[in-house]
PDB file of C-alpha atoms in Angstrom:
ATOM      1  CA  MET A 102      -6.098 -41.716 -16.931  1.00  0.00           C
ATOM      2  CA  SER A 103      -9.084 -41.407 -14.693  1.00  0.00           C
ATOM      3  CA  GLY A 104     -11.137 -38.241 -14.303  1.00  0.00           C
ATOM      4  CA  ASP A 105      -9.791 -37.584 -10.811  1.00  0.00           C
ATOM      5  CA  MET A 106      -6.214 -37.788 -12.035  1.00  0.00           C
ATOM      6  CA  VAL A 107      -6.910 -35.376 -14.908  1.00  0.00           C
ATOM      7  CA  THR A 108      -8.463 -32.786 -12.598  1.00  0.00           C
ATOM      8  CA  THR A 109      -5.550 -33.156 -10.171  1.00  0.00           C
ATOM      9  CA  VAL A 110      -2.977 -32.640 -12.936  1.00  0.00           C
ATOM     10  CA  VAL A 111      -4.849 -29.682 -14.495  1.00  0.00           C
ATOM     11  CA  GLY A 112      -5.522 -28.011 -11.136  1.00  0.00           C
ATOM     12  CA  SER A 113      -1.934 -28.487  -9.992  1.00  0.00           C
ATOM     13  CA  ALA A 114      -0.587 -27.176 -13.305  1.00  0.00           C
ATOM     14  CA  LEU A 115      -2.708 -24.027 -12.954  1.00  0.00           C
ATOM     15  CA  LEU A 116      -1.452 -23.508  -9.396  1.00  0.00           C
ATOM     16  CA  ILE A 117       2.167 -23.930 -10.480  1.00  0.00           C
ATOM     17  CA  LEU A 118       1.714 -21.612 -13.473  1.00  0.00           C
ATOM     18  CA  GLY A 119       0.117 -18.942 -11.277  1.00  0.00           C
ATOM     19  CA  ALA A 120       2.928 -19.234  -8.739  1.00  0.00           C
ATOM     20  CA  ALA A 121       5.536 -18.989 -11.525  1.00  0.00           C
ATOM     21  CA  ILE A 122       3.946 -15.796 -12.840  1.00  0.00           C
ATOM     22  CA  ILE A 123       3.982 -14.265  -9.367  1.00  0.00           C
ATOM     23  CA  ALA A 124       7.619 -15.358  -8.928  1.00  0.00           C
ATOM     24  CA  SER A 125       8.522 -13.655 -12.212  1.00  0.00           C
ATOM     25  CA  ALA A 126       7.005 -10.453 -10.841  1.00  0.00           C
ATOM     26  CA  ALA A 127       9.207 -10.810  -7.771  1.00  0.00           C
ATOM     27  CA  VAL A 128      12.234 -10.967 -10.064  1.00  0.00           C
ATOM     28  CA  GLY A 129      10.883  -7.883 -11.841  1.00  0.00           C
ATOM     29  CA  LEU A 130      10.827  -6.009  -8.535  1.00  0.00           C
ATOM     30  CA  LEU A 131      14.562  -6.554  -8.282  1.00  0.00           C
ATOM     31  CA  LYS A 132      15.515  -5.991 -11.925  1.00  0.00           C
ATOM     32  CA  LEU A 133      13.229  -3.295 -13.346  1.00  0.00           C
ATOM     33  CA  PRO A 134      14.556   0.280 -13.409  1.00  0.00           C
ATOM     34  CA  ASP A 135      11.847   2.417 -11.782  1.00  0.00           C
ATOM     35  CA  VAL A 136       8.716   2.347  -9.663  1.00  0.00           C
ATOM     36  CA  TYR A 137       6.430   2.523 -12.693  1.00  0.00           C
ATOM     37  CA  THR A 138       7.714  -0.580 -14.452  1.00  0.00           C
ATOM     38  CA  ARG A 139       7.790  -2.427 -11.125  1.00  0.00           C
ATOM     39  CA  THR A 140       4.203  -1.411 -10.415  1.00  0.00           C
ATOM     40  CA  SER A 141       3.158  -2.570 -13.873  1.00  0.00           C
ATOM     41  CA  ALA A 142       4.863  -5.926 -13.402  1.00  0.00           C
ATOM     42  CA  ILE A 143       3.274  -6.544 -10.017  1.00  0.00           C
ATOM     43  CA  GLY A 144      -0.193  -5.404 -11.122  1.00  0.00           C
ATOM     44  CA  THR A 145      -0.174  -7.600 -14.200  1.00  0.00           C
ATOM     45  CA  ALA A 146       1.284 -10.606 -12.415  1.00  0.00           C
ATOM     46  CA  ALA A 147      -1.085 -10.265  -9.488  1.00  0.00           C
ATOM     47  CA  GLY A 148      -4.082 -10.149 -11.788  1.00  0.00           C
ATOM     48  CA  LEU A 149      -3.054 -13.093 -13.945  1.00  0.00           C
ATOM     49  CA  GLY A 150      -1.159 -15.183 -11.386  1.00  0.00           C
ATOM     50  CA  VAL A 151      -3.766 -15.042  -8.646  1.00  0.00           C
ATOM     51  CA  SER A 152      -6.558 -15.643 -11.160  1.00  0.00           C
ATOM     52  CA  LEU A 153      -4.843 -18.790 -12.420  1.00  0.00           C
ATOM     53  CA  MET A 154      -4.336 -19.992  -8.866  1.00  0.00           C
ATOM     54  CA  ILE A 155      -8.011 -19.453  -8.033  1.00  0.00           C
ATOM     55  CA  VAL A 156      -9.043 -21.401 -11.143  1.00  0.00           C
ATOM     56  CA  GLY A 157      -6.647 -24.167 -10.107  1.00  0.00           C
ATOM     57  CA  VAL A 158      -8.217 -24.398  -6.659  1.00  0.00           C
ATOM     58  CA  VAL A 159     -11.719 -24.475  -8.156  1.00  0.00           C
ATOM     59  CA  VAL A 160     -10.661 -27.291 -10.500  1.00  0.00           C
ATOM     60  CA  LEU A 161      -9.158 -29.269  -7.618  1.00  0.00           C
ATOM     61  CA  ASP A 162     -12.153 -28.808  -5.310  1.00  0.00           C
ATOM     62  CA  PHE A 163     -15.046 -28.225  -7.670  1.00  0.00           C
ATOM     63  CA  SER A 164     -18.497 -27.347  -6.424  1.00  0.00           C
ATOM     64  CA  THR A 165     -21.038 -24.800  -7.592  1.00  0.00           C
ATOM     65  CA  LEU A 166     -20.405 -22.702  -4.482  1.00  0.00           C
ATOM     66  CA  ASN A 167     -16.632 -22.760  -5.048  1.00  0.00           C
ATOM     67  CA  LEU A 168     -17.163 -21.795  -8.689  1.00  0.00           C
ATOM     68  CA  ILE A 169     -19.277 -18.781  -7.692  1.00  0.00           C
ATOM     69  CA  LYS A 170     -16.770 -17.740  -5.022  1.00  0.00           C
ATOM     70  CA  GLY A 171     -13.936 -18.186  -7.509  1.00  0.00           C
ATOM     71  CA  ILE A 172     -15.622 -15.993 -10.106  1.00  0.00           C
ATOM     72  CA  PHE A 173     -16.215 -13.245  -7.563  1.00  0.00           C
ATOM     73  CA  ALA A 174     -12.638 -13.536  -6.281  1.00  0.00           C
ATOM     74  CA  ILE A 175     -11.188 -13.265  -9.797  1.00  0.00           C
ATOM     75  CA  ILE A 176     -13.313 -10.225 -10.626  1.00  0.00           C
ATOM     76  CA  ALA A 177     -12.313  -8.551  -7.355  1.00  0.00           C
ATOM     77  CA  GLN A 178      -8.646  -9.393  -7.907  1.00  0.00           C
ATOM     78  CA  LEU A 179      -8.589  -8.036 -11.450  1.00  0.00           C
ATOM     79  CA  LEU A 180     -10.324  -4.812 -10.427  1.00  0.00           C
ATOM     80  CA  THR A 181      -8.233  -4.158  -7.332  1.00  0.00           C
ATOM     81  CA  SER A 182      -4.869  -5.038  -8.884  1.00  0.00           C
ATOM     82  CA  ALA A 183      -5.448  -2.742 -11.854  1.00  0.00           C
ATOM     83  CA  ILE A 184      -6.761   0.159  -9.802  1.00  0.00           C
ATOM     84  CA  GLY A 185      -4.179  -0.320  -7.065  1.00  0.00           C
ATOM     85  CA  SER A 186      -1.302  -0.325  -9.558  1.00  0.00           C
ATOM     86  CA  PHE A 187      -2.585   2.831 -11.207  1.00  0.00           C
ATOM     87  CA  VAL A 188      -3.038   4.668  -7.902  1.00  0.00           C
ATOM     88  CA  LEU A 189       0.382   3.617  -6.626  1.00  0.00           C
ATOM     89  CA  ALA A 190       2.101   4.741  -9.832  1.00  0.00           C
ATOM     90  CA  ARG A 191       0.272   8.080  -9.872  1.00  0.00           C
ATOM     91  CA  ALA A 192       1.055   8.720  -6.201  1.00  0.00           C
ATOM     92  CA  SER A 193       4.712   7.962  -6.888  1.00  0.00           C
ATOM     93  CA  TYR A 194       4.754  10.439  -9.742  1.00  0.00           C
ATOM     94  CA  MET A 195       2.995  13.142  -7.753  1.00  0.00           C
ATOM     95  CA  SER A 196       5.453  12.717  -4.873  1.00  0.00           C
ATOM     96  CA  GLY A 197       8.377  13.432  -7.196  1.00  0.00           C
ATOM     97  CA  SER A 198       9.555  10.021  -8.376  1.00  0.00           C
ATOM     98  CA  LYS A 199      10.429  10.593 -12.021  1.00  0.00           C
ATOM     99  CA  PRO A 200      10.435   7.803 -14.609  1.00  0.00           C
ATOM    100  CA  VAL A 201      13.655   6.646 -16.250  1.00  0.00           C
ATOM    101  CA  ASP A 202      14.913   8.705 -19.180  1.00  0.00           C
ATOM    102  CA  THR A 203      13.761   6.114 -21.706  1.00  0.00           C
ATOM    103  CA  THR A 204      10.102   6.711 -20.767  1.00  0.00           C
ATOM    104  CA  VAL A 205       8.562   8.539 -23.707  1.00  0.00           C
ATOM    105  CA  PRO A 206       6.164  10.292 -23.714  1.00  0.00           C
ATOM    106  CA  ASP A 207       5.820  11.612 -20.185  1.00  0.00           C
ATOM    107  CA  GLU A 208       2.142  12.539 -20.476  1.00  0.00           C
ATOM    108  CA  LEU A 209       1.786  13.645 -16.859  1.00  0.00           C
ATOM    109  CA  ALA A 210       4.622  16.168 -17.268  1.00  0.00           C
ATOM    110  CA  GLU A 211       3.043  17.420 -20.486  1.00  0.00           C
ATOM    111  CA  GLN A 212      -0.311  17.749 -18.715  1.00  0.00           C
ATOM    112  CA  ALA A 213       1.252  19.624 -15.784  1.00  0.00           C
ATOM    113  CA  THR A 214       3.052  21.987 -18.184  1.00  0.00           C
ATOM    114  CA  ALA A 215      -0.170  22.676 -20.084  1.00  0.00           C
ATOM    115  CA  GLU A 216      -2.078  23.318 -16.861  1.00  0.00           C
ATOM    116  CA  GLY A 217       0.706  25.577 -15.574  1.00  0.00           C
ATOM    117  CA  SER A 218       0.601  27.723 -18.698  1.00  0.00           C
ATOM    118  CA  LYS A 219      -3.176  28.209 -18.271  1.00  0.00           C
ATOM    119  CA  SER A 220      -2.808  29.546 -14.728  1.00  0.00           C
ATOM    120  CA  PRO A 221      -2.971  33.321 -14.264  1.00  0.00           C
TER     121      PRO A 221
END
């Protein structure tokens, strides 16, 4: 196999793998029981899936500039997906959306109870 064919196969495989991870998160949105597990699935899949797709594009169209842009894009994606998932889950909890009964421990409820007992 020539070098161009190898890079095409590797880049395409990374794109397909990234798309499959994002598709699995879409299935998770339909099947998971509450907003917290759904948020976790989307945050994780977005971070990993998009990162793999960016690497695939860089492999397919390699240049130093694309490599630098890809690195910055992956860092930004990992930071924003993690922070965004956390903020969305916390906002859901604070607006009254309770986790499923199998969620143990419920640290936010324990924290709110402890803070409530300290109030005058």
